[in-house]
mmCIF file with all atom_site columns, C-alpha atoms in Angstrom:
data_model
loop_
_atom_site.group_PDB
_atom_site.id
_atom_site.type_symbol
_atom_site.label_atom_id
_atom_site.label_alt_id
_atom_site.label_comp_id
_atom_site.label_asym_id
_atom_site.label_entity_id
_atom_site.label_seq_id
_atom_site.pdbx_PDB_ins_code
_atom_site.Cartn_x
_atom_site.Cartn_y
_atom_site.Cartn_z
_atom_site.occupancy
_atom_site.B_iso_or_equiv
_atom_site.pdbx_formal_charge
_atom_site.auth_seq_id
_atom_site.auth_comp_id
_atom_site.auth_asym_id
_atom_site.auth_atom_id
_atom_site.pdbx_PDB_model_num
ATOM 1   C CA . UNK Q 1 1   ? 0.000  0.000  0.000   1.00 52.00 ? 15  UNK Q CA 1
ATOM 2   C CA . UNK Q 1 2   ? 2.806  2.403  0.896   1.00 51.00 ? 16  UNK Q CA 1
ATOM 3   C CA . UNK Q 1 3   ? 4.531  1.703  -2.420  1.00 49.00 ? 17  UNK Q CA 1
ATOM 4   C CA . UNK Q 1 4   ? 1.304  2.385  -4.313  1.00 46.00 ? 18  UNK Q CA 1
ATOM 5   C CA . UNK Q 1 5   ? 0.758  5.693  -2.513  1.00 44.00 ? 19  UNK Q CA 1
ATOM 6   C CA . UNK Q 1 6   ? 4.375  6.703  -3.101  1.00 44.00 ? 20  UNK Q CA 1
ATOM 7   C CA . UNK Q 1 7   ? 4.062  5.829  -6.794  1.00 52.00 ? 21  UNK Q CA 1
ATOM 8   C CA . UNK Q 1 8   ? 0.836  7.874  -7.116  1.00 48.00 ? 22  UNK Q CA 1
ATOM 9   C CA . UNK Q 1 9   ? 2.386  10.800 -5.257  1.00 52.00 ? 23  UNK Q CA 1
ATOM 10  C CA . UNK Q 1 10  ? 5.484  10.842 -7.473  1.00 53.00 ? 24  UNK Q CA 1
ATOM 11  C CA . UNK Q 1 11  ? 3.472  10.385 -10.673 1.00 52.00 ? 25  UNK Q CA 1
ATOM 12  C CA . UNK Q 1 12  ? 1.005  13.153 -9.835  1.00 54.00 ? 26  UNK Q CA 1
ATOM 13  C CA . UNK Q 1 13  ? 3.815  15.456 -8.759  1.00 52.00 ? 27  UNK Q CA 1
ATOM 14  C CA . UNK Q 1 14  ? 5.689  15.040 -12.033 1.00 46.00 ? 28  UNK Q CA 1
ATOM 15  C CA . UNK Q 1 15  ? 2.505  15.522 -14.063 1.00 48.00 ? 29  UNK Q CA 1
ATOM 16  C CA . UNK Q 1 16  ? 1.706  18.706 -12.160 1.00 50.00 ? 30  UNK Q CA 1
ATOM 17  C CA . UNK Q 1 17  ? 5.210  20.009 -12.846 1.00 50.00 ? 31  UNK Q CA 1
ATOM 18  C CA . UNK Q 1 18  ? 4.738  19.371 -16.571 1.00 49.00 ? 32  UNK Q CA 1
ATOM 19  C CA . UNK Q 1 19  ? 1.468  21.357 -16.624 1.00 58.00 ? 33  UNK Q CA 1
ATOM 20  C CA . UNK Q 1 20  ? 3.067  24.565 -15.333 1.00 76.00 ? 34  UNK Q CA 1
ATOM 21  C CA . UNK Q 1 21  ? 3.056  27.547 -17.629 1.00 89.00 ? 35  UNK Q CA 1
ATOM 22  C CA . UNK Q 1 22  ? 6.390  28.376 -19.216 1.00 96.00 ? 36  UNK Q CA 1
ATOM 23  C CA . UNK Q 1 23  ? 7.804  31.194 -21.271 1.00 97.00 ? 37  UNK Q CA 1
ATOM 24  C CA . UNK Q 1 24  ? 7.496  30.494 -24.990 1.00 97.00 ? 38  UNK Q CA 1
ATOM 25  C CA . UNK Q 1 25  ? 11.193 30.708 -25.840 1.00 98.00 ? 39  UNK Q CA 1
ATOM 26  C CA . UNK Q 1 26  ? 11.955 31.065 -29.562 1.00 97.00 ? 40  UNK Q CA 1
ATOM 27  C CA . UNK Q 1 27  ? 15.078 30.402 -31.579 1.00 96.00 ? 41  UNK Q CA 1
ATOM 28  C CA . UNK Q 1 28  ? 16.500 33.266 -33.639 1.00 96.00 ? 42  UNK Q CA 1
ATOM 29  C CA . UNK Q 1 29  ? 15.012 31.750 -36.789 1.00 94.00 ? 43  UNK Q CA 1
ATOM 30  C CA . UNK Q 1 30  ? 11.584 31.433 -35.150 1.00 96.00 ? 44  UNK Q CA 1
ATOM 31  C CA . UNK Q 1 31  ? 11.855 35.018 -33.915 1.00 96.00 ? 45  UNK Q CA 1
ATOM 32  C CA . UNK Q 1 32  ? 12.566 36.323 -37.399 1.00 95.00 ? 46  UNK Q CA 1
ATOM 33  C CA . UNK Q 1 33  ? 9.594  34.456 -38.883 1.00 94.00 ? 47  UNK Q CA 1
ATOM 34  C CA . UNK Q 1 34  ? 7.237  35.543 -36.088 1.00 95.00 ? 48  UNK Q CA 1
ATOM 35  C CA . UNK Q 1 35  ? 8.465  39.134 -36.170 1.00 92.00 ? 49  UNK Q CA 1
ATOM 36  C CA . UNK Q 1 36  ? 7.972  39.344 -39.940 1.00 91.00 ? 50  UNK Q CA 1
ATOM 37  C CA . UNK Q 1 37  ? 4.424  38.053 -39.530 1.00 95.00 ? 51  UNK Q CA 1
ATOM 38  C CA . UNK Q 1 38  ? 3.498  40.231 -36.527 1.00 96.00 ? 52  UNK Q CA 1
ATOM 39  C CA . UNK Q 1 39  ? 5.930  42.762 -35.009 1.00 94.00 ? 53  UNK Q CA 1
ATOM 40  C CA . UNK Q 1 40  ? 6.039  42.630 -31.225 1.00 96.00 ? 54  UNK Q CA 1
ATOM 41  C CA . UNK Q 1 41  ? 8.352  43.715 -28.412 1.00 97.00 ? 55  UNK Q CA 1
ATOM 42  C CA . UNK Q 1 42  ? 11.246 41.300 -27.877 1.00 97.00 ? 56  UNK Q CA 1
ATOM 43  C CA . UNK Q 1 43  ? 13.235 40.132 -24.858 1.00 98.00 ? 57  UNK Q CA 1
ATOM 44  C CA . UNK Q 1 44  ? 16.589 38.403 -25.367 1.00 98.00 ? 58  UNK Q CA 1
ATOM 45  C CA . UNK Q 1 45  ? 18.195 36.627 -22.405 1.00 98.00 ? 59  UNK Q CA 1
ATOM 46  C CA . UNK Q 1 46  ? 21.878 35.690 -22.714 1.00 97.00 ? 60  UNK Q CA 1
ATOM 47  C CA . UNK Q 1 47  ? 23.169 33.084 -20.269 1.00 97.00 ? 61  UNK Q CA 1
ATOM 48  C CA . UNK Q 1 48  ? 25.869 30.433 -19.799 1.00 97.00 ? 62  UNK Q CA 1
ATOM 49  C CA . UNK Q 1 49  ? 25.967 27.128 -17.947 1.00 95.00 ? 63  UNK Q CA 1
ATOM 50  C CA . UNK Q 1 50  ? 28.443 28.444 -15.367 1.00 96.00 ? 64  UNK Q CA 1
ATOM 51  C CA . UNK Q 1 51  ? 26.552 31.710 -14.619 1.00 96.00 ? 65  UNK Q CA 1
ATOM 52  C CA . UNK Q 1 52  ? 24.976 31.469 -11.151 1.00 97.00 ? 66  UNK Q CA 1
ATOM 53  C CA . UNK Q 1 53  ? 22.845 34.608 -11.557 1.00 97.00 ? 67  UNK Q CA 1
ATOM 54  C CA . UNK Q 1 54  ? 21.595 33.382 -14.934 1.00 97.00 ? 68  UNK Q CA 1
ATOM 55  C CA . UNK Q 1 55  ? 20.459 30.157 -13.295 1.00 97.00 ? 69  UNK Q CA 1
ATOM 56  C CA . UNK Q 1 56  ? 18.811 32.116 -10.495 1.00 97.00 ? 70  UNK Q CA 1
ATOM 57  C CA . UNK Q 1 57  ? 16.897 34.272 -13.000 1.00 97.00 ? 71  UNK Q CA 1
ATOM 58  C CA . UNK Q 1 58  ? 15.773 31.083 -14.753 1.00 96.00 ? 72  UNK Q CA 1
ATOM 59  C CA . UNK Q 1 59  ? 14.760 29.427 -11.502 1.00 96.00 ? 73  UNK Q CA 1
ATOM 60  C CA . UNK Q 1 60  ? 13.292 32.366 -9.548  1.00 97.00 ? 74  UNK Q CA 1
ATOM 61  C CA . UNK Q 1 61  ? 12.177 35.045 -12.013 1.00 98.00 ? 75  UNK Q CA 1
ATOM 62  C CA . UNK Q 1 62  ? 11.193 33.236 -15.222 1.00 98.00 ? 76  UNK Q CA 1
ATOM 63  C CA . UNK Q 1 63  ? 8.991  30.798 -13.278 1.00 97.00 ? 77  UNK Q CA 1
ATOM 64  C CA . UNK Q 1 64  ? 6.706  33.434 -11.742 1.00 97.00 ? 78  UNK Q CA 1
ATOM 65  C CA . UNK Q 1 65  ? 3.204  33.173 -13.268 1.00 97.00 ? 79  UNK Q CA 1
ATOM 66  C CA . UNK Q 1 66  ? 2.854  36.953 -13.643 1.00 97.00 ? 80  UNK Q CA 1
ATOM 67  C CA . UNK Q 1 67  ? 6.197  37.182 -15.479 1.00 98.00 ? 81  UNK Q CA 1
ATOM 68  C CA . UNK Q 1 68  ? 5.337  34.251 -17.749 1.00 98.00 ? 82  UNK Q CA 1
ATOM 69  C CA . UNK Q 1 69  ? 1.917  35.709 -18.537 1.00 97.00 ? 83  UNK Q CA 1
ATOM 70  C CA . UNK Q 1 70  ? 3.296  39.187 -19.326 1.00 97.00 ? 84  UNK Q CA 1
ATOM 71  C CA . UNK Q 1 71  ? 6.143  37.931 -21.530 1.00 98.00 ? 85  UNK Q CA 1
ATOM 72  C CA . UNK Q 1 72  ? 4.000  35.430 -23.437 1.00 97.00 ? 86  UNK Q CA 1
ATOM 73  C CA . UNK Q 1 73  ? 1.249  37.991 -24.052 1.00 97.00 ? 87  UNK Q CA 1
ATOM 74  C CA . UNK Q 1 74  ? 3.310  41.020 -25.068 1.00 97.00 ? 88  UNK Q CA 1
ATOM 75  C CA . UNK Q 1 75  ? 6.791  39.852 -26.053 1.00 97.00 ? 89  UNK Q CA 1
ATOM 76  C CA . UNK Q 1 76  ? 8.724  37.449 -28.178 1.00 98.00 ? 90  UNK Q CA 1
ATOM 77  C CA . UNK Q 1 77  ? 11.399 35.837 -26.009 1.00 98.00 ? 91  UNK Q CA 1
ATOM 78  C CA . UNK Q 1 78  ? 14.754 34.397 -27.067 1.00 98.00 ? 92  UNK Q CA 1
ATOM 79  C CA . UNK Q 1 79  ? 17.029 32.539 -24.662 1.00 97.00 ? 93  UNK Q CA 1
ATOM 80  C CA . UNK Q 1 80  ? 20.587 32.087 -25.897 1.00 97.00 ? 94  UNK Q CA 1
ATOM 81  C CA . UNK Q 1 81  ? 23.675 30.444 -24.460 1.00 97.00 ? 95  UNK Q CA 1
ATOM 82  C CA . UNK Q 1 82  ? 26.243 33.197 -25.009 1.00 97.00 ? 96  UNK Q CA 1
ATOM 83  C CA . UNK Q 1 83  ? 28.942 30.554 -25.534 1.00 96.00 ? 97  UNK Q CA 1
ATOM 84  C CA . UNK Q 1 84  ? 27.142 28.450 -28.135 1.00 96.00 ? 98  UNK Q CA 1
ATOM 85  C CA . UNK Q 1 85  ? 29.138 27.467 -31.187 1.00 95.00 ? 99  UNK Q CA 1
ATOM 86  C CA . UNK Q 1 86  ? 26.018 27.252 -33.363 1.00 95.00 ? 100 UNK Q CA 1
ATOM 87  C CA . UNK Q 1 87  ? 25.844 29.298 -36.546 1.00 96.00 ? 101 UNK Q CA 1
ATOM 88  C CA . UNK Q 1 88  ? 22.865 31.636 -36.322 1.00 95.00 ? 102 UNK Q CA 1
ATOM 89  C CA . UNK Q 1 89  ? 21.189 33.258 -39.288 1.00 93.00 ? 103 UNK Q CA 1
ATOM 90  C CA . UNK Q 1 90  ? 19.157 36.337 -38.405 1.00 91.00 ? 104 UNK Q CA 1
ATOM 91  C CA . UNK Q 1 91  ? 18.070 39.417 -40.328 1.00 90.00 ? 105 UNK Q CA 1
ATOM 92  C CA . UNK Q 1 92  ? 19.978 38.379 -43.446 1.00 92.00 ? 106 UNK Q CA 1
ATOM 93  C CA . UNK Q 1 93  ? 23.268 37.923 -41.587 1.00 94.00 ? 107 UNK Q CA 1
ATOM 94  C CA . UNK Q 1 94  ? 25.211 34.916 -40.329 1.00 96.00 ? 108 UNK Q CA 1
ATOM 95  C CA . UNK Q 1 95  ? 26.685 34.952 -36.842 1.00 96.00 ? 109 UNK Q CA 1
ATOM 96  C CA . UNK Q 1 96  ? 29.213 32.498 -35.397 1.00 96.00 ? 110 UNK Q CA 1
ATOM 97  C CA . UNK Q 1 97  ? 31.350 32.160 -32.308 1.00 95.00 ? 111 UNK Q CA 1
ATOM 98  C CA . UNK Q 1 98  ? 34.753 33.204 -33.620 1.00 95.00 ? 112 UNK Q CA 1
ATOM 99  C CA . UNK Q 1 99  ? 36.156 33.446 -30.074 1.00 93.00 ? 113 UNK Q CA 1
ATOM 100 C CA . UNK Q 1 100 ? 35.571 29.713 -29.577 1.00 90.00 ? 114 UNK Q CA 1
ATOM 101 C CA . UNK Q 1 101 ? 38.387 29.063 -32.071 1.00 90.00 ? 115 UNK Q CA 1
ATOM 102 C CA . UNK Q 1 102 ? 40.985 30.671 -29.812 1.00 91.00 ? 116 UNK Q CA 1
ATOM 103 C CA . UNK Q 1 103 ? 39.436 31.004 -26.341 1.00 88.00 ? 117 UNK Q CA 1
ATOM 104 C CA . UNK Q 1 104 ? 37.925 28.754 -23.759 1.00 87.00 ? 118 UNK Q CA 1
ATOM 105 C CA . UNK Q 1 105 ? 34.328 29.890 -23.098 1.00 88.00 ? 119 UNK Q CA 1
ATOM 106 C CA . UNK Q 1 106 ? 34.380 32.164 -26.139 1.00 92.00 ? 120 UNK Q CA 1
ATOM 107 C CA . UNK Q 1 107 ? 31.397 34.476 -26.506 1.00 95.00 ? 121 UNK Q CA 1
ATOM 108 C CA . UNK Q 1 108 ? 29.216 34.208 -29.616 1.00 96.00 ? 122 UNK Q CA 1
ATOM 109 C CA . UNK Q 1 109 ? 29.360 37.165 -32.030 1.00 96.00 ? 123 UNK Q CA 1
ATOM 110 C CA . UNK Q 1 110 ? 25.604 37.794 -31.731 1.00 95.00 ? 124 UNK Q CA 1
ATOM 111 C CA . UNK Q 1 111 ? 25.835 37.970 -27.932 1.00 96.00 ? 125 UNK Q CA 1
ATOM 112 C CA . UNK Q 1 112 ? 28.763 40.376 -28.246 1.00 95.00 ? 126 UNK Q CA 1
ATOM 113 C CA . UNK Q 1 113 ? 26.878 42.536 -30.734 1.00 94.00 ? 127 UNK Q CA 1
ATOM 114 C CA . UNK Q 1 114 ? 23.719 42.846 -28.652 1.00 94.00 ? 128 UNK Q CA 1
ATOM 115 C CA . UNK Q 1 115 ? 25.006 42.453 -25.101 1.00 93.00 ? 129 UNK Q CA 1
ATOM 116 C CA . UNK Q 1 116 ? 28.278 44.373 -24.907 1.00 91.00 ? 130 UNK Q CA 1
ATOM 117 C CA . UNK Q 1 117 ? 29.084 47.653 -23.220 1.00 88.00 ? 131 UNK Q CA 1
ATOM 118 C CA . UNK Q 1 118 ? 31.815 49.893 -24.534 1.00 86.00 ? 132 UNK Q CA 1
ATOM 119 C CA . UNK Q 1 119 ? 33.334 50.574 -21.107 1.00 84.00 ? 133 UNK Q CA 1
ATOM 120 C CA . UNK Q 1 120 ? 33.366 46.969 -19.820 1.00 88.00 ? 134 UNK Q CA 1
ATOM 121 C CA . UNK Q 1 121 ? 34.081 43.480 -21.066 1.00 87.00 ? 135 UNK Q CA 1
ATOM 122 C CA . UNK Q 1 122 ? 31.150 41.173 -21.813 1.00 90.00 ? 136 UNK Q CA 1
ATOM 123 C CA . UNK Q 1 123 ? 29.662 39.733 -18.633 1.00 93.00 ? 137 UNK Q CA 1
ATOM 124 C CA . UNK Q 1 124 ? 26.559 37.751 -17.774 1.00 96.00 ? 138 UNK Q CA 1
ATOM 125 C CA . UNK Q 1 125 ? 23.679 37.834 -17.218 1.00 96.00 ? 139 UNK Q CA 1
ATOM 126 C CA . UNK Q 1 126 ? 22.536 40.131 -20.016 1.00 97.00 ? 140 UNK Q CA 1
ATOM 127 C CA . UNK Q 1 127 ? 18.914 40.803 -20.894 1.00 97.00 ? 141 UNK Q CA 1
ATOM 128 C CA . UNK Q 1 128 ? 18.147 42.995 -23.887 1.00 97.00 ? 142 UNK Q CA 1
ATOM 129 C CA . UNK Q 1 129 ? 14.773 44.573 -24.637 1.00 97.00 ? 143 UNK Q CA 1
ATOM 130 C CA . UNK Q 1 130 ? 13.608 45.718 -28.081 1.00 97.00 ? 144 UNK Q CA 1
ATOM 131 C CA . UNK Q 1 131 ? 10.497 47.600 -29.180 1.00 96.00 ? 145 UNK Q CA 1
ATOM 132 C CA . UNK Q 1 132 ? 8.066  46.580 -31.928 1.00 96.00 ? 146 UNK Q CA 1
ATOM 133 C CA . UNK Q 1 133 ? 10.455 47.852 -34.628 1.00 94.00 ? 147 UNK Q CA 1
ATOM 134 C CA . UNK Q 1 134 ? 13.315 45.833 -33.100 1.00 94.00 ? 148 UNK Q CA 1
ATOM 135 C CA . UNK Q 1 135 ? 14.995 49.026 -31.936 1.00 95.00 ? 149 UNK Q CA 1
ATOM 136 C CA . UNK Q 1 136 ? 16.993 48.704 -28.719 1.00 95.00 ? 150 UNK Q CA 1
ATOM 137 C CA . UNK Q 1 137 ? 15.033 49.908 -25.678 1.00 96.00 ? 151 UNK Q CA 1
ATOM 138 C CA . UNK Q 1 138 ? 17.139 48.762 -22.737 1.00 95.00 ? 152 UNK Q CA 1
ATOM 139 C CA . UNK Q 1 139 ? 19.902 46.428 -21.591 1.00 96.00 ? 153 UNK Q CA 1
ATOM 140 C CA . UNK Q 1 140 ? 20.162 44.966 -18.110 1.00 96.00 ? 154 UNK Q CA 1
ATOM 141 C CA . UNK Q 1 141 ? 23.560 43.601 -17.068 1.00 96.00 ? 155 UNK Q CA 1
ATOM 142 C CA . UNK Q 1 142 ? 22.725 42.191 -13.644 1.00 95.00 ? 156 UNK Q CA 1
ATOM 143 C CA . UNK Q 1 143 ? 20.362 40.009 -11.659 1.00 97.00 ? 157 UNK Q CA 1
ATOM 144 C CA . UNK Q 1 144 ? 16.816 41.337 -11.301 1.00 97.00 ? 158 UNK Q CA 1
ATOM 145 C CA . UNK Q 1 145 ? 13.783 40.293 -9.319  1.00 97.00 ? 159 UNK Q CA 1
ATOM 146 C CA . UNK Q 1 146 ? 10.425 39.464 -10.862 1.00 96.00 ? 160 UNK Q CA 1
ATOM 147 C CA . UNK Q 1 147 ? 8.990  42.808 -9.712  1.00 97.00 ? 161 UNK Q CA 1
ATOM 148 C CA . UNK Q 1 148 ? 11.926 44.681 -11.275 1.00 97.00 ? 162 UNK Q CA 1
ATOM 149 C CA . UNK Q 1 149 ? 11.466 42.750 -14.524 1.00 97.00 ? 163 UNK Q CA 1
ATOM 150 C CA . UNK Q 1 150 ? 7.733  43.472 -14.568 1.00 97.00 ? 164 UNK Q CA 1
ATOM 151 C CA . UNK Q 1 151 ? 8.477  47.216 -14.249 1.00 97.00 ? 165 UNK Q CA 1
ATOM 152 C CA . UNK Q 1 152 ? 10.842 47.013 -17.217 1.00 96.00 ? 166 UNK Q CA 1
ATOM 153 C CA . UNK Q 1 153 ? 8.286  45.040 -19.254 1.00 96.00 ? 167 UNK Q CA 1
ATOM 154 C CA . UNK Q 1 154 ? 5.658  47.748 -18.603 1.00 93.00 ? 168 UNK Q CA 1
ATOM 155 C CA . UNK Q 1 155 ? 7.781  50.444 -20.251 1.00 87.00 ? 169 UNK Q CA 1
#
């Protein structure tokens, strides 16, 4: 009996976890197709496997129902590993990770283009916000709470 109850508990718990709302993350190619069909504000989140604050944003901020609802309703969202070695085609251009040829943990050219600051070296986390014309609105180079993100998304 105990084994049956434990099995039911674990099964129901995993099914409930699968039913949770999530942000509809798009690839760059999906973003371009969606944007061409219907322009919308865009959020781009750059992360890396080793970035503790990136993981915390994923775990704490991007799981809040109000954040998920706001992003899915009003934004396109792209989540990109800044160190990926994938070739990305976006807006008629091809982007690669040239740093990966000579550096450990090299940063992808697209992440450098969109997430760099002139006065500092590239650092994570980076979240970039664009308007409906894909013009840069804001960049955030640090951890943020769900309430801080919601304020930014309202702008």
